Amino acid sequence: MNIAIIGTGYVGLVTGACFADFGVNVICVDKDDSKIEKLKRAEIPIYEPGLKELVEKNMREGRLSFTTDIEDAIRRSLVIMIAVGTPPRGDGSTDLRYVEEVARTIAKNLNGYKVIVTKSTVPVGTGSLIEKIIREECPHDHRFDVASNPEFLREGSAVEDFMRPDRVVIGARSEEAKAILKDLYAPLYLIETPFVITDIETAELIKYASNAFLALKISFINEIANLCEKVGADVHVVAKAMGLDRRIGPKFLHPGPGFGGSCLPKDTMGLRDIAKRKGYNFRLMDAVVKINHEQRLRMKEKIKQMVGTLKGKTIAVLGLTFKPNTDDIRESPAIDIIRLLLEEGASIKCYDPAGMPNARAILGDSVEYCKDSYHTAEGADCLVIATEWNQFRNLDMEHIKELLKEPIVVDLRNVYDPQKMKRAGFKYTSVGRC
Ligand code: UDX
């Protein structure tokens, strides 16, 4: 089977490489010529473990190709997956211009029955919108189906999440489209992956509901952590005991500076917007978004409390990405907290194993970029752990203490043990622990 993946970002590139590894002939399309030229040389523009090997192998075996010729890719494919950006607008709604542009191009190049699939996270009703565009703009009356096949990939583990998903969700109107998409995922049948086959609107909402619930768990545990600090409880023991209840589960109950990334922030606001447009006030999402924003402010105050005043102080920040094992700094709590510290007159030294080039693009020279954790700590008034990269989990704390002006550590990801740090002579604080 031939498929075309339109858009070679985090979702499109991983999806294309993994489907090729399933034995499917995949054409990955992007309008960015320089990006396509790099991909043809297996130069991967994103930091995703295992992806480069997958791309190289499937290109070598002739199942994966890259092109800017979207018209040709459409004509040659039975399935066309739309994996272009669906960025949020300022009011929280979703900008669908790129999806609509692809739909119009598909309409003009329809040369037989095809299944047009939304892979990107799109508001409920986008499938119908694509149907409308193609029906209105296609000069012929070729049959086609639109379907929804949302991804649940996490950055830093996207290949693993694709190859061993908790479930595959397929939303379509016709049995033919459902059968074609199930066939595409045939290798996952062999490992008995659960398939949820439903209608388009339900599949579209499943994606938002899933991400919004993950965000809700994070905002919930962050509120519990904030309460733990007031009542003298240990949030990790609370989270562990909660997670032992199989109805709750242990995952996504790690407190910290709040959630970031290109998805959870966007999808929580997107779900709220979908509801609002239908006259429903999704108050719970309002709270999740507000708590997440305020957690950053709370972390800045936590740092301020430890150093007295921020003005004129030097704060060392370890971690810039929104989570470890990625170079992505989109909506990163670390970046937001750095901005808040700068606003109060602090100087910032920072280090991140993968995120500094992306961080420099938005922070510029407002901060000092360091070559490692120790260079970052040298001469600083306080050390902040903002992202839990493994590199930060076994620092030589005796050396850190010598390098810091003051032995102050603010651990926003609860990497270290409070008692051990205090015994080692640090003024130490974290999130939700005494
Ligand atoms: C998320 C969803 O997990 C994934 O299913 C969806 O397809 C895309 O969005 P991702 O954004 O890559 O994936 O990262 P994720 O691992 O979910 O973390 C998101 C944010 O939440 C990060 O900033 C992370 O630090 C934070 N987080 C996560 C917590 O603060 N606590 C947790 O317990 C888990």
Tab-separated table of C-alpha atoms and ligand atoms in Angstrom:
chain	number	residue	atom	x	y	z
A	1	MET	CA	0.000	0.000	0.000
A	2	ASN	CA	1.183	3.528	-0.829
A	3	ILE	CA	0.547	6.296	1.682
A	4	ALA	CA	1.464	9.959	1.749
A	5	ILE	CA	2.209	11.802	4.984
A	6	ILE	CA	1.764	15.559	4.594
A	7	GLY	CA	3.974	17.396	7.092
A	8	THR	CA	7.296	16.129	8.436
A	9	GLY	CA	7.266	17.549	11.966
A	10	TYR	CA	7.375	15.478	15.180
A	11	VAL	CA	4.187	13.616	14.280
A	12	GLY	CA	4.569	13.278	10.505
A	13	LEU	CA	8.175	12.138	10.483
A	14	VAL	CA	7.730	9.519	13.224
A	15	THR	CA	4.478	8.297	11.664
A	16	GLY	CA	6.047	8.001	8.210
A	17	ALA	CA	9.177	6.187	9.391
A	18	CYS	CA	7.185	3.749	11.542
A	19	PHE	CA	4.617	2.932	8.848
A	20	ALA	CA	7.531	2.292	6.451
A	21	ASP	CA	8.906	-0.101	9.054
A	22	PHE	CA	5.529	-1.860	8.988
A	23	GLY	CA	6.228	-2.572	5.297
A	24	VAL	CA	4.114	0.264	3.872
A	25	ASN	CA	5.424	2.450	0.997
A	26	VAL	CA	5.534	5.934	2.483
A	27	ILE	CA	6.041	9.309	0.799
A	28	CYS	CA	6.695	12.074	3.304
A	29	VAL	CA	5.843	15.526	2.006
A	30	ASP	CA	6.811	18.956	3.227
A	31	LYS	CA	6.766	22.355	1.592
A	32	ASP	CA	10.057	23.285	3.253
A	33	ASP	CA	12.584	22.430	0.539
A	34	SER	CA	15.652	22.669	2.781
A	35	LYS	CA	14.027	20.356	5.353
A	36	ILE	CA	13.265	17.780	2.639
A	37	GLU	CA	16.828	17.970	1.299
A	38	LYS	CA	18.151	17.295	4.828
A	39	LEU	CA	15.733	14.386	5.314
A	40	LYS	CA	16.886	12.869	2.019
A	41	ARG	CA	20.333	12.769	3.643
A	42	ALA	CA	18.736	11.247	6.766
A	43	GLU	CA	19.558	14.432	8.685
A	44	ILE	CA	16.810	14.461	11.325
A	45	PRO	CA	15.740	17.973	12.440
A	46	ILE	CA	14.308	16.773	15.746
A	47	TYR	CA	15.796	15.070	18.798
A	48	GLU	CA	13.920	11.756	18.896
A	49	PRO	CA	15.730	8.589	20.074
A	50	GLY	CA	15.751	5.824	17.436
A	51	LEU	CA	14.249	7.929	14.657
A	52	LYS	CA	17.421	8.455	12.614
A	53	GLU	CA	18.123	4.705	12.447
A	54	LEU	CA	14.519	4.033	11.402
A	55	VAL	CA	14.648	6.664	8.642
A	56	GLU	CA	18.023	5.421	7.324
A	57	LYS	CA	16.923	1.761	7.309
A	58	ASN	CA	13.610	2.362	5.530
A	59	MET	CA	15.096	4.748	3.001
A	60	ARG	CA	17.769	2.143	2.265
A	61	GLU	CA	15.110	-0.540	1.824
A	62	GLY	CA	13.157	1.706	-0.523
A	63	ARG	CA	9.963	2.127	1.498
A	64	LEU	CA	10.462	5.693	2.672
A	65	SER	CA	10.976	8.753	0.477
A	66	PHE	CA	10.802	12.526	0.905
A	67	THR	CA	9.492	15.110	-1.521
A	68	THR	CA	8.096	18.622	-1.851
A	69	ASP	CA	5.871	17.437	-4.743
A	70	ILE	CA	2.593	17.116	-2.850
A	71	GLU	CA	0.521	16.726	-6.028
A	72	ASP	CA	2.464	13.661	-7.178
A	73	ALA	CA	2.431	12.141	-3.668
A	74	ILE	CA	-1.362	12.515	-3.483
A	75	ARG	CA	-1.934	10.970	-6.893
A	76	ARG	CA	0.257	7.979	-6.075
A	77	SER	CA	-1.265	7.221	-2.660
A	78	LEU	CA	-4.382	5.416	-1.440
A	79	VAL	CA	-4.136	6.947	2.031
A	80	ILE	CA	-3.167	10.569	2.668
A	81	MET	CA	-2.368	11.454	6.273
A	82	ILE	CA	-2.517	15.124	7.225
A	83	ALA	CA	0.166	15.770	9.847
A	84	VAL	CA	0.656	19.503	9.423
A	85	GLY	CA	0.752	22.014	12.247
A	86	THR	CA	-2.472	23.038	13.980
A	87	PRO	CA	-1.138	25.918	16.100
A	88	PRO	CA	-3.232	27.627	18.778
A	89	ARG	CA	-4.464	31.175	18.226
A	90	GLY	CA	-4.224	33.767	20.989
A	91	ASP	CA	-7.819	33.080	22.059
A	92	GLY	CA	-7.101	29.351	22.476
A	93	SER	CA	-8.843	28.323	19.260
A	94	THR	CA	-7.022	26.178	16.709
A	95	ASP	CA	-5.606	27.598	13.480
A	96	LEU	CA	-6.614	25.151	10.712
A	97	ARG	CA	-5.232	27.099	7.758
A	98	TYR	CA	-2.575	24.471	6.968
A	99	VAL	CA	-5.096	21.629	7.190
A	100	GLU	CA	-7.510	23.514	4.904
A	101	GLU	CA	-4.685	24.226	2.423
A	102	VAL	CA	-3.834	20.509	2.231
A	103	ALA	CA	-7.518	19.619	1.812
A	104	ARG	CA	-7.771	21.997	-1.171
A	105	THR	CA	-4.649	20.505	-2.740
A	106	ILE	CA	-6.043	16.996	-2.276
A	107	ALA	CA	-9.307	18.100	-3.924
A	108	LYS	CA	-7.429	19.304	-6.989
A	109	ASN	CA	-5.390	16.094	-7.264
A	110	LEU	CA	-7.944	13.427	-6.496
A	111	ASN	CA	-7.516	10.770	-9.201
A	112	GLY	CA	-9.425	7.873	-7.695
A	113	TYR	CA	-10.735	6.611	-4.339
A	114	LYS	CA	-8.631	7.747	-1.391
A	115	VAL	CA	-8.814	7.878	2.387
A	116	ILE	CA	-7.854	11.283	3.772
A	117	VAL	CA	-6.795	10.956	7.417
A	118	THR	CA	-6.251	13.639	10.045
A	119	LYS	CA	-3.231	12.596	12.117
A	120	SER	CA	-2.652	16.014	13.679
A	121	THR	CA	-4.764	16.928	16.668
A	122	VAL	CA	-7.765	18.742	15.172
A	123	PRO	CA	-10.950	20.192	16.696
A	124	VAL	CA	-14.060	18.047	16.599
A	125	GLY	CA	-15.744	18.685	13.248
A	126	THR	CA	-12.549	19.062	11.217
A	127	GLY	CA	-13.235	15.805	9.380
A	128	SER	CA	-16.547	17.229	8.188
A	129	LEU	CA	-14.818	20.472	7.205
A	130	ILE	CA	-12.301	18.540	5.068
A	131	GLU	CA	-15.153	16.576	3.462
A	132	LYS	CA	-16.876	19.855	2.612
A	133	ILE	CA	-13.744	21.441	1.124
A	134	ILE	CA	-12.946	18.412	-1.046
A	135	ARG	CA	-16.530	17.981	-2.207
A	136	GLU	CA	-16.755	21.664	-3.169
A	137	GLU	CA	-13.332	21.979	-4.780
A	138	CYS	CA	-12.820	18.626	-6.468
A	139	PRO	CA	-13.461	19.071	-10.232
A	140	HIS	CA	-14.369	15.391	-10.573
A	141	ASP	CA	-16.780	13.281	-8.542
A	142	HIS	CA	-14.237	10.750	-7.333
A	143	ARG	CA	-15.240	8.803	-4.240
A	144	PHE	CA	-13.227	9.489	-1.100
A	145	ASP	CA	-13.484	9.032	2.636
A	146	VAL	CA	-12.203	11.190	5.468
A	147	ALA	CA	-11.032	9.571	8.697
A	148	SER	CA	-9.532	10.505	12.054
A	149	ASN	CA	-6.526	8.575	13.402
A	150	PRO	CA	-5.132	10.664	16.258
A	151	GLU	CA	-1.626	10.044	17.536
A	152	PHE	CA	-0.699	9.617	21.210
A	153	LEU	CA	3.052	10.041	20.793
A	154	ARG	CA	5.147	11.534	23.584
A	155	GLU	CA	8.225	13.496	22.594
A	156	GLY	CA	11.353	11.593	23.547
A	157	SER	CA	9.584	8.215	23.264
A	158	ALA	CA	7.585	8.743	20.057
A	159	VAL	CA	8.969	5.749	18.135
A	160	GLU	CA	8.295	3.422	21.093
A	161	ASP	CA	4.806	4.916	21.542
A	162	PHE	CA	4.033	4.301	17.846
A	163	MET	CA	5.380	0.739	17.788
A	164	ARG	CA	3.727	-0.306	21.081
A	165	PRO	CA	0.686	1.984	21.518
A	166	ASP	CA	-1.811	1.520	24.338
A	167	ARG	CA	-4.521	1.699	21.651
A	168	VAL	CA	-5.125	2.704	18.037
A	169	VAL	CA	-8.125	4.976	17.479
A	170	ILE	CA	-9.776	5.018	14.046
A	171	GLY	CA	-12.772	7.174	13.238
A	172	ALA	CA	-14.445	6.894	9.816
A	173	ARG	CA	-17.848	6.840	8.155
A	174	SER	CA	-17.399	3.902	5.775
A	175	GLU	CA	-16.466	0.281	6.419
A	176	GLU	CA	-14.071	0.530	3.459
A	177	ALA	CA	-12.058	3.328	5.086
A	178	LYS	CA	-12.020	1.500	8.419
A	179	ALA	CA	-10.768	-1.678	6.727
A	180	ILE	CA	-7.998	0.153	4.868
A	181	LEU	CA	-6.737	1.843	8.047
A	182	LYS	CA	-6.911	-1.383	10.054
A	183	ASP	CA	-4.852	-3.009	7.286
A	184	LEU	CA	-2.274	-0.215	7.618
A	185	TYR	CA	-1.849	-1.125	11.286
A	186	ALA	CA	-1.811	-4.874	10.640
A	187	PRO	CA	1.535	-5.507	12.449
A	188	LEU	CA	-0.044	-4.154	15.649
A	189	TYR	CA	-2.755	-6.801	15.436
A	190	LEU	CA	-0.015	-9.386	15.925
A	191	ILE	CA	0.852	-7.864	19.314
A	192	GLU	CA	-2.871	-7.624	20.143
A	193	THR	CA	-2.968	-3.852	20.373
A	194	PRO	CA	-6.505	-2.701	21.278
A	195	PHE	CA	-8.284	-0.929	18.390
A	196	VAL	CA	-11.079	1.574	19.001
A	197	ILE	CA	-13.073	1.853	15.753
A	198	THR	CA	-15.662	4.608	15.857
A	199	ASP	CA	-17.045	7.633	14.005
A	200	ILE	CA	-14.956	10.667	13.076
A	201	GLU	CA	-16.251	13.099	15.713
A	202	THR	CA	-15.763	10.592	18.522
A	203	ALA	CA	-12.184	9.856	17.406
A	204	GLU	CA	-11.413	13.570	17.225
A	205	LEU	CA	-12.728	14.113	20.753
A	206	ILE	CA	-10.868	11.077	22.171
A	207	LYS	CA	-7.565	12.806	21.468
A	208	TYR	CA	-8.530	16.018	23.260
A	209	ALA	CA	-10.162	14.175	26.148
A	210	SER	CA	-7.045	12.012	26.642
A	211	ASN	CA	-4.570	14.894	26.624
A	212	ALA	CA	-6.802	17.111	28.739
A	213	PHE	CA	-7.143	14.355	31.338
A	214	LEU	CA	-3.363	13.914	31.492
A	215	ALA	CA	-3.055	17.667	32.033
A	216	LEU	CA	-5.750	17.501	34.699
A	217	LYS	CA	-3.783	14.803	36.567
A	218	ILE	CA	-0.688	17.018	36.516
A	219	SER	CA	-2.510	20.128	37.731
A	220	PHE	CA	-4.205	18.020	40.387
A	221	ILE	CA	-0.961	16.603	41.783
A	222	ASN	CA	0.611	20.066	41.670
A	223	GLU	CA	-2.234	21.412	43.825
A	224	ILE	CA	-1.829	18.460	46.180
A	225	ALA	CA	1.926	19.226	46.331
A	226	ASN	CA	1.219	22.860	47.168
A	227	LEU	CA	-1.121	21.699	49.961
A	228	CYS	CA	1.489	19.172	51.176
A	229	GLU	CA	3.893	22.051	51.768
A	230	LYS	CA	1.292	23.711	54.002
A	231	VAL	CA	0.298	20.651	56.024
A	232	GLY	CA	3.758	19.024	56.195
A	233	ALA	CA	2.929	15.958	54.084
A	234	ASP	CA	5.094	14.217	51.450
A	235	VAL	CA	3.535	14.476	48.001
A	236	HIS	CA	5.481	11.451	46.717
A	237	VAL	CA	3.980	9.189	49.350
A	238	VAL	CA	0.542	10.650	48.646
A	239	ALA	CA	1.023	10.083	44.872
A	240	LYS	CA	2.339	6.551	45.417
A	241	ALA	CA	-0.601	5.577	47.608
A	242	MET	CA	-3.066	7.190	45.173
A	243	GLY	CA	-1.477	5.393	42.217
A	244	LEU	CA	-1.873	1.985	43.881
A	245	ASP	CA	-5.597	2.415	43.325
A	246	ARG	CA	-5.981	0.847	39.873
A	247	ARG	CA	-8.761	3.322	39.083
A	248	ILE	CA	-6.237	6.167	39.433
A	249	GLY	CA	-2.950	4.613	38.243
A	250	PRO	CA	0.563	5.825	39.133
A	251	LYS	CA	1.418	7.771	35.989
A	252	PHE	CA	1.269	11.527	35.498
A	253	LEU	CA	1.245	12.154	39.240
A	254	HIS	CA	4.715	13.744	39.384
A	255	PRO	CA	4.561	17.286	40.806
A	256	GLY	CA	6.688	20.033	39.364
A	257	PRO	CA	6.641	23.468	37.717
A	258	GLY	CA	3.610	22.589	35.557
A	259	PHE	CA	3.145	20.958	32.175
A	260	GLY	CA	4.652	22.316	28.951
A	261	GLY	CA	5.291	21.087	25.439
A	262	SER	CA	3.508	21.605	22.134
A	263	CYS	CA	0.483	19.501	23.060
A	264	LEU	CA	-0.925	19.582	26.582
A	265	PRO	CA	-1.051	23.408	26.811
A	266	LYS	CA	-2.537	23.666	23.300
A	267	ASP	CA	-5.005	20.815	23.735
A	268	THR	CA	-6.343	21.949	27.110
A	269	MET	CA	-7.108	25.375	25.621
A	270	GLY	CA	-8.356	23.720	22.429
A	271	LEU	CA	-10.837	21.528	24.307
A	272	ARG	CA	-12.082	24.542	26.239
A	273	ASP	CA	-12.564	26.377	22.943
A	274	ILE	CA	-14.399	23.462	21.303
A	275	ALA	CA	-16.810	23.443	24.242
A	276	LYS	CA	-17.215	27.224	24.232
A	277	ARG	CA	-18.100	27.250	20.518
A	278	LYS	CA	-20.891	24.816	21.322
A	279	GLY	CA	-22.103	26.916	24.224
A	280	TYR	CA	-20.632	24.706	26.933
A	281	ASN	CA	-18.485	26.209	29.682
A	282	PHE	CA	-15.813	23.584	30.435
A	283	ARG	CA	-14.951	24.992	33.864
A	284	LEU	CA	-12.640	22.152	34.825
A	285	MET	CA	-10.340	23.006	31.901
A	286	ASP	CA	-10.337	26.648	32.991
A	287	ALA	CA	-9.001	25.499	36.350
A	288	VAL	CA	-6.411	23.136	34.834
A	289	VAL	CA	-5.040	25.913	32.589
A	290	LYS	CA	-5.049	28.514	35.387
A	291	ILE	CA	-3.350	26.201	37.911
A	292	ASN	CA	-0.707	25.342	35.326
A	293	HIS	CA	0.041	29.012	34.682
A	294	GLU	CA	0.143	29.877	38.378
A	295	GLN	CA	2.504	26.985	39.157
A	296	ARG	CA	5.243	28.811	37.250
A	297	LEU	CA	4.676	31.948	39.290
A	298	ARG	CA	4.744	29.851	42.463
A	299	MET	CA	8.128	28.357	41.438
A	300	LYS	CA	9.566	31.841	40.888
A	301	GLU	CA	8.379	32.831	44.367
A	302	LYS	CA	9.929	29.658	45.786
A	303	ILE	CA	13.313	30.654	44.319
A	304	LYS	CA	12.884	34.262	45.530
A	305	GLN	CA	12.096	33.034	49.053
A	306	MET	CA	15.370	31.055	49.101
A	307	VAL	CA	17.632	33.904	47.926
A	308	GLY	CA	15.897	36.828	49.670
A	309	THR	CA	15.707	39.180	46.716
A	310	LEU	CA	16.171	38.349	43.035
A	311	LYS	CA	17.509	41.748	41.993
A	312	GLY	CA	21.227	41.496	41.271
A	313	LYS	CA	21.333	37.783	42.141
A	314	THR	CA	22.727	35.113	39.779
A	315	ILE	CA	20.492	32.075	39.403
A	316	ALA	CA	21.900	28.894	37.863
A	317	VAL	CA	19.219	26.949	35.954
A	318	LEU	CA	19.739	23.334	34.936
A	319	GLY	CA	17.287	22.282	32.221
A	320	LEU	CA	15.553	24.413	29.551
A	321	THR	CA	13.459	21.833	27.654
A	322	PHE	CA	9.853	21.140	28.672
A	323	LYS	CA	10.906	17.638	29.687
A	324	PRO	CA	14.024	15.449	29.342
A	325	ASN	CA	15.089	13.529	26.184
A	326	THR	CA	13.912	16.239	23.808
A	327	ASP	CA	15.299	19.485	22.404
A	328	ASP	CA	11.840	21.058	22.477
A	329	ILE	CA	11.416	24.190	24.572
A	330	ARG	CA	7.857	25.019	23.495
A	331	GLU	CA	5.793	26.180	26.506
A	332	SER	CA	8.673	24.995	28.703
A	333	PRO	CA	8.146	25.869	32.404
A	334	ALA	CA	11.931	26.424	32.670
A	335	ILE	CA	11.824	29.150	30.013
A	336	ASP	CA	8.753	30.794	31.579
A	337	ILE	CA	10.402	30.774	35.019
A	338	ILE	CA	13.641	32.231	33.593
A	339	ARG	CA	11.607	35.076	32.078
A	340	LEU	CA	9.966	35.737	35.459
A	341	LEU	CA	13.390	35.775	37.171
A	342	LEU	CA	14.803	38.165	34.562
A	343	GLU	CA	11.813	40.481	35.056
A	344	GLU	CA	12.801	40.826	38.724
A	345	GLY	CA	16.387	41.734	37.919
A	346	ALA	CA	18.118	38.381	38.352
A	347	SER	CA	20.972	37.233	36.098
A	348	ILE	CA	20.690	33.744	34.646
A	349	LYS	CA	23.277	31.102	33.861
A	350	CYS	CA	21.808	27.996	32.229
A	351	TYR	CA	22.618	24.643	30.721
A	352	ASP	CA	20.610	21.987	28.900
A	353	PRO	CA	21.973	18.854	27.160
A	354	ALA	CA	19.846	19.365	24.019
A	355	GLY	CA	17.703	22.502	24.267
A	356	MET	CA	20.183	25.374	24.199
A	357	PRO	CA	20.067	26.107	20.440
A	358	ASN	CA	16.257	26.335	20.568
A	359	ALA	CA	16.398	28.331	23.807
A	360	ARG	CA	18.903	30.780	22.339
A	361	ALA	CA	16.453	31.452	19.497
A	362	ILE	CA	13.975	32.919	21.981
A	363	LEU	CA	16.077	34.054	24.971
A	364	GLY	CA	18.928	35.439	22.880
A	365	ASP	CA	21.716	36.960	24.977
A	366	SER	CA	19.476	37.672	27.956
A	367	VAL	CA	21.028	34.653	29.685
A	368	GLU	CA	24.503	33.041	29.859
A	369	TYR	CA	24.691	29.604	28.218
A	370	CYS	CA	27.104	27.259	29.977
A	371	LYS	CA	28.884	24.114	28.848
A	372	ASP	CA	27.911	21.877	31.747
A	373	SER	CA	26.205	21.745	35.161
A	374	TYR	CA	29.299	22.798	37.127
A	375	HIS	CA	30.140	25.765	34.904
A	376	THR	CA	26.526	26.824	35.391
A	377	ALA	CA	26.738	26.625	39.209
A	378	GLU	CA	30.067	28.526	39.404
A	379	GLY	CA	29.577	31.803	41.253
A	380	ALA	CA	25.758	31.535	41.348
A	381	ASP	CA	23.646	32.433	44.391
A	382	CYS	CA	21.361	29.450	43.890
A	383	LEU	CA	21.035	26.331	41.733
A	384	VAL	CA	17.615	25.509	40.220
A	385	ILE	CA	16.852	22.095	38.708
A	386	ALA	CA	14.094	22.857	36.183
A	387	THR	CA	14.112	19.742	33.929
A	388	GLU	CA	14.898	16.244	35.162
A	389	TRP	CA	17.572	15.218	32.636
A	390	ASN	CA	19.475	12.146	33.803
A	391	GLN	CA	22.672	14.224	33.694
A	392	PHE	CA	21.345	16.175	36.689
A	393	ARG	CA	20.489	13.160	38.835
A	394	ASN	CA	23.960	12.402	40.227
A	395	LEU	CA	25.719	15.730	40.499
A	396	ASP	CA	28.837	15.940	42.702
A	397	MET	CA	27.082	17.973	45.356
A	398	GLU	CA	30.238	18.629	47.343
A	399	HIS	CA	31.702	20.245	44.238
A	400	ILE	CA	28.473	22.123	43.562
A	401	LYS	CA	28.569	23.492	47.126
A	402	GLU	CA	32.108	24.804	46.564
A	403	LEU	CA	31.110	26.442	43.290
A	404	LEU	CA	27.948	28.163	44.542
A	405	LYS	CA	28.229	31.495	46.371
A	406	GLU	CA	25.552	30.157	48.710
A	407	PRO	CA	24.698	26.408	49.161
A	408	ILE	CA	21.117	26.890	47.966
A	409	VAL	CA	19.314	24.348	45.730
A	410	VAL	CA	15.744	24.670	44.440
A	411	ASP	CA	14.766	21.292	43.004
A	412	LEU	CA	11.627	21.838	40.890
A	413	ARG	CA	11.538	18.202	39.768
A	414	ASN	CA	12.174	16.535	43.151
A	415	VAL	CA	15.278	14.776	41.841
A	416	TYR	CA	17.126	14.764	45.194
A	417	ASP	CA	16.300	13.591	48.720
A	418	PRO	CA	15.519	16.544	51.063
A	419	GLN	CA	17.068	14.960	54.163
A	420	LYS	CA	20.307	14.010	52.358
A	421	MET	CA	20.630	17.502	50.889
A	422	LYS	CA	20.090	19.157	54.264
A	423	ARG	CA	22.625	16.774	55.892
A	424	ALA	CA	25.069	17.776	53.132
A	425	GLY	CA	24.728	21.375	54.319
A	426	PHE	CA	22.409	22.739	51.617
A	427	LYS	CA	19.508	25.109	52.056
A	428	TYR	CA	17.223	22.923	49.918
A	429	THR	CA	13.646	23.090	48.796
A	430	SER	CA	11.553	21.116	46.297
A	431	VAL	CA	7.858	20.689	45.366
A	432	GLY	CA	5.456	19.207	47.887
A	433	ARG	CA	8.027	17.851	50.320
A	434	CYS	CA	9.395	19.206	53.594
B	1	UDX	C1	1.801	14.580	25.528
B	1	UDX	C2	0.973	13.327	25.766
B	1	UDX	O1	1.580	12.554	26.807
B	1	UDX	C3	0.947	12.483	24.489
B	1	UDX	O2	0.130	11.344	24.674
B	1	UDX	C4	0.377	13.345	23.354
B	1	UDX	O3	0.333	12.619	22.140
B	1	UDX	C5	1.230	14.586	23.182
B	1	UDX	O4	1.287	15.327	24.416
B	1	UDX	P1	4.342	15.248	25.440
B	1	UDX	O5	3.788	16.636	25.318
B	1	UDX	O6	5.408	14.809	24.512
B	1	UDX	O7	3.102	14.181	25.272
B	1	UDX	O8	4.926	15.113	26.888
B	1	UDX	P2	4.471	14.455	28.260
B	1	UDX	O9	5.387	13.351	28.554
B	1	UDX	O10	3.012	14.185	28.245
B	1	UDX	O11	4.756	15.663	29.288
B	1	UDX	C6	4.048	16.863	29.091
B	1	UDX	C7	4.445	17.824	30.208
B	1	UDX	O12	3.895	17.387	31.450
B	1	UDX	C8	5.951	17.970	30.409
B	1	UDX	O13	6.242	19.331	30.652
B	1	UDX	C9	6.204	17.138	31.667
B	1	UDX	O14	7.308	17.629	32.407
B	1	UDX	C10	4.914	17.350	32.441
B	1	UDX	N1	4.592	16.268	33.357
B	1	UDX	C11	4.350	15.027	32.877
B	1	UDX	C12	4.512	16.551	34.724
B	1	UDX	O15	4.736	17.679	35.154
B	1	UDX	N2	4.166	15.551	35.578
B	1	UDX	C13	3.909	14.278	35.139
B	1	UDX	O16	3.625	13.422	35.964
B	1	UDX	C14	4.021	14.009	33.744
